[in-house]
Short mmCIF file of C-alpha atoms in Angstrom, two decimals:
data_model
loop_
_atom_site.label_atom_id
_atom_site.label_comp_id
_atom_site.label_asym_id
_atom_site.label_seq_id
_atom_site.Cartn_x
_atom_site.Cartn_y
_atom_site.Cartn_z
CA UNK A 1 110.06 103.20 114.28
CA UNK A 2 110.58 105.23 110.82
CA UNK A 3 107.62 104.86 109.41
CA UNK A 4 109.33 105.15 106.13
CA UNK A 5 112.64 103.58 106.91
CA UNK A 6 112.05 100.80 105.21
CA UNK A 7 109.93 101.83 101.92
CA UNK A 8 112.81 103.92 100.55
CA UNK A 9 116.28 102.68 99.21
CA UNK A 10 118.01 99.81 100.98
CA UNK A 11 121.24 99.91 98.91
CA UNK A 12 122.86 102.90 100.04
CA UNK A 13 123.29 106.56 98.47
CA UNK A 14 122.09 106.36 95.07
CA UNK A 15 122.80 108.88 92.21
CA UNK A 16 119.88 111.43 91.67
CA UNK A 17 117.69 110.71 88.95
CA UNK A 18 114.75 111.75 86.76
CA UNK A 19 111.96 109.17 86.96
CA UNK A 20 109.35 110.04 84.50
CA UNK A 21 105.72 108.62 84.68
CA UNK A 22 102.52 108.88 83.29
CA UNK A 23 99.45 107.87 85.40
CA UNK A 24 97.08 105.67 82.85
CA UNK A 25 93.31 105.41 84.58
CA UNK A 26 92.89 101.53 84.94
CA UNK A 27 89.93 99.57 86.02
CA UNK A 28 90.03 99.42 90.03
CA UNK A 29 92.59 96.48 91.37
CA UNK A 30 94.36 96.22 88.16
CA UNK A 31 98.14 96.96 87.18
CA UNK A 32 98.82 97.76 83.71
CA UNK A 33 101.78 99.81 81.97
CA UNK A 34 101.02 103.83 81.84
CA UNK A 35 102.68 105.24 78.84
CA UNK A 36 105.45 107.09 79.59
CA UNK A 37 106.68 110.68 78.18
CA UNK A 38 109.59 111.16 75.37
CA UNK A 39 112.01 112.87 77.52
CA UNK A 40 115.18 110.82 77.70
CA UNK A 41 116.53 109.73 81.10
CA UNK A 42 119.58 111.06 82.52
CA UNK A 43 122.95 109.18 82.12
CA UNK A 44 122.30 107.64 86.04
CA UNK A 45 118.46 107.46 85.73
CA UNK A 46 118.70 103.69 84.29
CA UNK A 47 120.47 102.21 87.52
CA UNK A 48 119.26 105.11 90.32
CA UNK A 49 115.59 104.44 89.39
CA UNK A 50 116.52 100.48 90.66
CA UNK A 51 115.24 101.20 94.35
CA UNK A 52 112.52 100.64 96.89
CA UNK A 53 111.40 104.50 96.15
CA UNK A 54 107.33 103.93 95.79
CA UNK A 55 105.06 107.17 94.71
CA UNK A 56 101.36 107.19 95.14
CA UNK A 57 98.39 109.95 94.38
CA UNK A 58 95.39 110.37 95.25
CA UNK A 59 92.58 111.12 93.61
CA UNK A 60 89.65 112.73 95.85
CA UNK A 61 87.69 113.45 93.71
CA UNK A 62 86.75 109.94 92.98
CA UNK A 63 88.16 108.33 95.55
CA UNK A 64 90.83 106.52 93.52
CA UNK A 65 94.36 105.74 94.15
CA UNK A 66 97.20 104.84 91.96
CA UNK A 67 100.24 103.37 93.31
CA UNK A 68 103.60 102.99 91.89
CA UNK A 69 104.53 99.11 91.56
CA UNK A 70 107.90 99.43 90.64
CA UNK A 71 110.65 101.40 89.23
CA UNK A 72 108.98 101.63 85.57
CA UNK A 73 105.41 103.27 84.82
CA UNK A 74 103.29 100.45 86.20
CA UNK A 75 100.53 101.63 88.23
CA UNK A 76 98.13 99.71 90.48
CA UNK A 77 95.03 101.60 90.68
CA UNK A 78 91.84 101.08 93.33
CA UNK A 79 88.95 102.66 94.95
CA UNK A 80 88.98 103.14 98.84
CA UNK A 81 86.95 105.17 100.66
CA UNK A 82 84.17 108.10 99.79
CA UNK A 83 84.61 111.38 97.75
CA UNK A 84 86.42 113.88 99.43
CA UNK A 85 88.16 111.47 102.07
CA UNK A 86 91.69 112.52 102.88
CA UNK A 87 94.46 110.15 102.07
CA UNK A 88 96.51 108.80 104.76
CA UNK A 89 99.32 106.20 104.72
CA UNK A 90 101.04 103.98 107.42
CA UNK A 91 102.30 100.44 108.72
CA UNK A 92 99.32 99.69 110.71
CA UNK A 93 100.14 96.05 111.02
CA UNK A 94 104.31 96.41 111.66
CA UNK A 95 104.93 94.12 108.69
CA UNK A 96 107.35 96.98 107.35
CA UNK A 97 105.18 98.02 104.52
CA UNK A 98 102.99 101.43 103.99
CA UNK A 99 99.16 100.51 102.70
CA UNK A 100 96.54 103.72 102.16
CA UNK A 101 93.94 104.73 104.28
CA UNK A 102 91.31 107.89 104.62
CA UNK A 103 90.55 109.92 106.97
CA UNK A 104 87.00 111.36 107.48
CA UNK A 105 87.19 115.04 108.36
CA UNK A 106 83.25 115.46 108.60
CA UNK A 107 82.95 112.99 110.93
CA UNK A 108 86.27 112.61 112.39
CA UNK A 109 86.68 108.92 111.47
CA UNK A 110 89.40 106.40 110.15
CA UNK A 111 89.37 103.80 107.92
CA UNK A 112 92.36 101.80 108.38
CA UNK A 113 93.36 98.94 106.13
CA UNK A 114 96.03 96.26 105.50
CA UNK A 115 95.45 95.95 101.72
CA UNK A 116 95.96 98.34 99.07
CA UNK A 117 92.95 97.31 97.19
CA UNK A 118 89.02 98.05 96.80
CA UNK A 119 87.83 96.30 100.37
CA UNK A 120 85.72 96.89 103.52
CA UNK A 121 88.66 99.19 106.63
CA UNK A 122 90.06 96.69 108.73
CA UNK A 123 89.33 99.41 111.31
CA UNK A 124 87.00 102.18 111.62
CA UNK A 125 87.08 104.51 114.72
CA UNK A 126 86.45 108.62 115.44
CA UNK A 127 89.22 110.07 116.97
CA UNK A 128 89.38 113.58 118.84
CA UNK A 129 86.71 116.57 117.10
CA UNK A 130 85.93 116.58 113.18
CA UNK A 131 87.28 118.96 110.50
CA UNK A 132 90.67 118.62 112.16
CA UNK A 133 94.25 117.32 109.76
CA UNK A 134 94.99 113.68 110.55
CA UNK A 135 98.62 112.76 110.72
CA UNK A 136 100.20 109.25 111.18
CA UNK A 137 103.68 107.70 112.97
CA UNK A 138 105.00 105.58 115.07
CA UNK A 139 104.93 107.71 118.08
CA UNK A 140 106.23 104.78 120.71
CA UNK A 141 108.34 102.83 118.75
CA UNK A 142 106.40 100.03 118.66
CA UNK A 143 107.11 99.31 115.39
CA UNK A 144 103.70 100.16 114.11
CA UNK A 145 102.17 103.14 113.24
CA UNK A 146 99.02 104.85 114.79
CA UNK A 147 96.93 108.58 114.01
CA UNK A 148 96.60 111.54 115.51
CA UNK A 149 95.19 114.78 114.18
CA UNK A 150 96.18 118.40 114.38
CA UNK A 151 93.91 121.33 114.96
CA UNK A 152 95.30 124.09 113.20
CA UNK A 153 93.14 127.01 114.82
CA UNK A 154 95.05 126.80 118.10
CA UNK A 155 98.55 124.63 116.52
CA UNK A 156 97.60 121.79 118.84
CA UNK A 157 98.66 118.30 118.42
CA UNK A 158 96.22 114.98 119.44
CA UNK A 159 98.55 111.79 119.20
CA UNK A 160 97.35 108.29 120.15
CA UNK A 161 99.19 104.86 120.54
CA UNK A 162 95.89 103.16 119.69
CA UNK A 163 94.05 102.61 116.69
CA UNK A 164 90.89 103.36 118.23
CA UNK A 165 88.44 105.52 119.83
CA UNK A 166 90.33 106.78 123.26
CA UNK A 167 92.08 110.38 124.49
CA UNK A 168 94.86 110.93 123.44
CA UNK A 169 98.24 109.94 125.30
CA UNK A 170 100.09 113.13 123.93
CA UNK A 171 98.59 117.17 123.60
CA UNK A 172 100.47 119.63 122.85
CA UNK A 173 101.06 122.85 120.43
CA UNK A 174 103.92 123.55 117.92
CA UNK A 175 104.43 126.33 115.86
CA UNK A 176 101.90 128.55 114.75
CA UNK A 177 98.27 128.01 113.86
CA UNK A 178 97.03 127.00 110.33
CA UNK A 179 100.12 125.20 108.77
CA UNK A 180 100.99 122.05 107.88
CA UNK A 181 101.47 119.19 109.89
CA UNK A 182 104.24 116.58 109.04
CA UNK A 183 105.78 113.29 110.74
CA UNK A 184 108.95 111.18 110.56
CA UNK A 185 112.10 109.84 112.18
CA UNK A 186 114.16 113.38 111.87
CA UNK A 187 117.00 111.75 114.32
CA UNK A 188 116.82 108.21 113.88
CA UNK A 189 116.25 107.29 117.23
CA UNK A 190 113.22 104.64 115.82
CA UNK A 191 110.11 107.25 117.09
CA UNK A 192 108.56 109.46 115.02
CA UNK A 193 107.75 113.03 115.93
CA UNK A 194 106.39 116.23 114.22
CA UNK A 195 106.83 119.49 112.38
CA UNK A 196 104.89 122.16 110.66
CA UNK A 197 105.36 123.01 107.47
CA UNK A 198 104.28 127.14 105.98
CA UNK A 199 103.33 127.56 102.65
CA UNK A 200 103.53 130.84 102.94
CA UNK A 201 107.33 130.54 102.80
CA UNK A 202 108.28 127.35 102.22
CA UNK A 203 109.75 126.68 105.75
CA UNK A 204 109.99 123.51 107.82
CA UNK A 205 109.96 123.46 111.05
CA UNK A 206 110.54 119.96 112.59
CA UNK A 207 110.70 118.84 116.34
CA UNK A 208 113.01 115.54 117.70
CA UNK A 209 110.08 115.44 120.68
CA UNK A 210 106.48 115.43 120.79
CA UNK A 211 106.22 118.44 123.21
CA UNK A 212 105.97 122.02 123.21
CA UNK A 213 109.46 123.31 122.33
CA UNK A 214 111.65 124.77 120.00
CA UNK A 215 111.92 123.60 116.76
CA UNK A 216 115.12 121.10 116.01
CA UNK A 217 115.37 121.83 112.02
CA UNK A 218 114.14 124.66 110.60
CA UNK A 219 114.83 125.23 106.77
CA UNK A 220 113.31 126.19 103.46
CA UNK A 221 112.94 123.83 100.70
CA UNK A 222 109.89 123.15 98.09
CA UNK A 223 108.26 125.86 95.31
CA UNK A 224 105.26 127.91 95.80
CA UNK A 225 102.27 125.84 96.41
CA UNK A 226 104.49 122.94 97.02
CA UNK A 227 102.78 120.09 98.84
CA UNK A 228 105.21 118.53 102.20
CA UNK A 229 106.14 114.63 102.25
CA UNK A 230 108.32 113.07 104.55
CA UNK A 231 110.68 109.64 103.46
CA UNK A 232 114.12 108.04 104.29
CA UNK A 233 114.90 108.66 100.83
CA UNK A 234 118.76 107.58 101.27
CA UNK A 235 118.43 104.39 103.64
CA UNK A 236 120.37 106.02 106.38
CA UNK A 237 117.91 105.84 108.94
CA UNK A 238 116.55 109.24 109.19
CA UNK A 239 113.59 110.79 107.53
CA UNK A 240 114.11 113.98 105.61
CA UNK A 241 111.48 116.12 103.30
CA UNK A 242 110.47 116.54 99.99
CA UNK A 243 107.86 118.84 98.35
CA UNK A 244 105.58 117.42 95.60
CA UNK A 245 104.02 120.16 92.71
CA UNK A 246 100.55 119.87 92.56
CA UNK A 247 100.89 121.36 89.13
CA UNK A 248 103.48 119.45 87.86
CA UNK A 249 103.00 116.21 89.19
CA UNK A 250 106.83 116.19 90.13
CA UNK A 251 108.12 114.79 93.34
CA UNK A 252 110.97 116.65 94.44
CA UNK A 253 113.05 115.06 97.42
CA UNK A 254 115.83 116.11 99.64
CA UNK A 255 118.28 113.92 101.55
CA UNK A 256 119.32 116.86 104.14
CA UNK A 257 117.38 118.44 106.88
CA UNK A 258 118.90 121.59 105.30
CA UNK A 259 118.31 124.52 102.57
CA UNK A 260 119.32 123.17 98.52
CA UNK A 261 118.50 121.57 95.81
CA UNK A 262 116.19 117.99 95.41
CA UNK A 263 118.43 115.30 94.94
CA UNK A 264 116.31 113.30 92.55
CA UNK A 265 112.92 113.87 90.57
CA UNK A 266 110.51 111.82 90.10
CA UNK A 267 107.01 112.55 88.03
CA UNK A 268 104.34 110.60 88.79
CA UNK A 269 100.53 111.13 88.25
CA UNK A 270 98.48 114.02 87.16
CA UNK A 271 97.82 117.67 88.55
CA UNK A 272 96.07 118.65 91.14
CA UNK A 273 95.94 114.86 93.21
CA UNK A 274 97.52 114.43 96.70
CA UNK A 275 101.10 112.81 96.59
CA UNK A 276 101.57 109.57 98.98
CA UNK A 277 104.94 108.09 99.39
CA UNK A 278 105.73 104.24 100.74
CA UNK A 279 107.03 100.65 100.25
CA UNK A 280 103.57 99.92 99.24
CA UNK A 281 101.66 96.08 101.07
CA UNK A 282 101.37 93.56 98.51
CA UNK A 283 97.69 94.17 96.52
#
């Protein structure tokens, strides 16, 4: 499964558009209107922005998310999790929608939940050694998505099947040590598998199989100190990349596997929080 197949646009190719939002800090659970900026929209903005295209940030430092509702500047906006945690996102449930999670890297521990609101994890469980980078997908094709972490001192990959404390089912290493690790459907064959992204040079490198191998794609796309996400931004069954500016707050995605230009914008939150795409579970 495409772990993102379905939170993106359902419609088809859509026109690239500027999407401009302003995150407003609202009490925890509640959706309210976030006042938007006085740049006009683009001729196409008005019907492009009419799709299933969700952003999210992440606030660590408090431990607060806001998620995009819809395709105006409505925010929902929650607690989950501790200070520091590191955001995760994923089906969990296969019900075709993305709700947040957090990964503990201190202690090497999940908390997994259905809901995107404040509320005890539906499941907590350690998985693999602490201070690693989680990463999430459907690695079976099960239609639900499960964790797995990547050590980036020797490039090595943990990936599980199971929500829950138990070895891991695949180990291997890709690419060099300390980058990025990324997931998604690059081929559309319903499985997700991995890449690396260096922020050194802005350069995906993105693997069909979750083995040692050559990489598949390898291109360049994003700024520097662009931050990787991964979406079926076009609805044709494949996940491609995108690269969010911390300092901005801009999304920039990319329909191709390929070297050019985003093919739509969209601003969303404030600097410096981590960017979360999905087709966000009911709150």
């Amino acid at each position: 499964m495409n772990r993102h197949k379905t939170l993106v646009l359902r419609n088809g190719e859509m026109a690239a558009f500027a999407l401009t939002i302003a995150v407003m800090l609202v009490a925890p659970g509640c959706t309210q209107t976030a006042p938007t900026t006085n740049s006009a929209p683009s001729p196409t903005s008005t019907a492009a922005a009419k799709s299933a295209v969700r952003a999210g940030v992440f606030d660590s430092a408090t431990g607060t998310f806001f998620l995009q509702t819809g395709d105006g500047p409505e925010a929902n906006s929650f607690t989950y999790g501790g200070v520091n945690s590191v955001a995760i996102v994923g089906d969990w449930n296969g019900d075709g929608f993305e709700s947040i999670s957090i990964y503990d890297p201190a202690n090497g521990a999940f908390f997994l939940t259905d809901l995107n609101v404040s509320a005890p994890a539906k499941d907590t469980f350690t998985y693999g050694e602490t201070n690693r980078k989680p990463i999430t997908g459907d690695w079976d094709g099960d239609g639900k998505d499960s964790v797995g972490i990547y050590d980036p001192k020797s490039a090595t990959f943990f990936l599980t099947n199971r929500n829950a404390s138990a070895p891991a089912v695949e180990t291997f290493v890709f690419g060099a040590p300390d980058m990025v690790p990324v997931a998604g459907d690059w081929n559309g064959d319903g499985k997700d598998s991995i890449g690396i992204y260096d922020p050194s040079t802005r350069t995906f490198f993105l693997s069909d199989l979750n083995v040692s191998s050559p990489a598949a794609h390898t291109f360049s796309f994003g700024s520097a100190g662009s931050v990787p996400i991964v979406g079926d931004w076009d609805g044709d069954g494949r996940d491609s990349v995108g690269a969010y500016d911390p300092a901005k707050g801009v999304f920039l995605l990319r329909n191709a596997l390929s070297d050019g230009p985003p093919d739509r914008e969209i601003q969303f939150g404030a600097p410096g929080m981590t960017p979360l795409v999905g087709r966000w579970a009911a709150h």
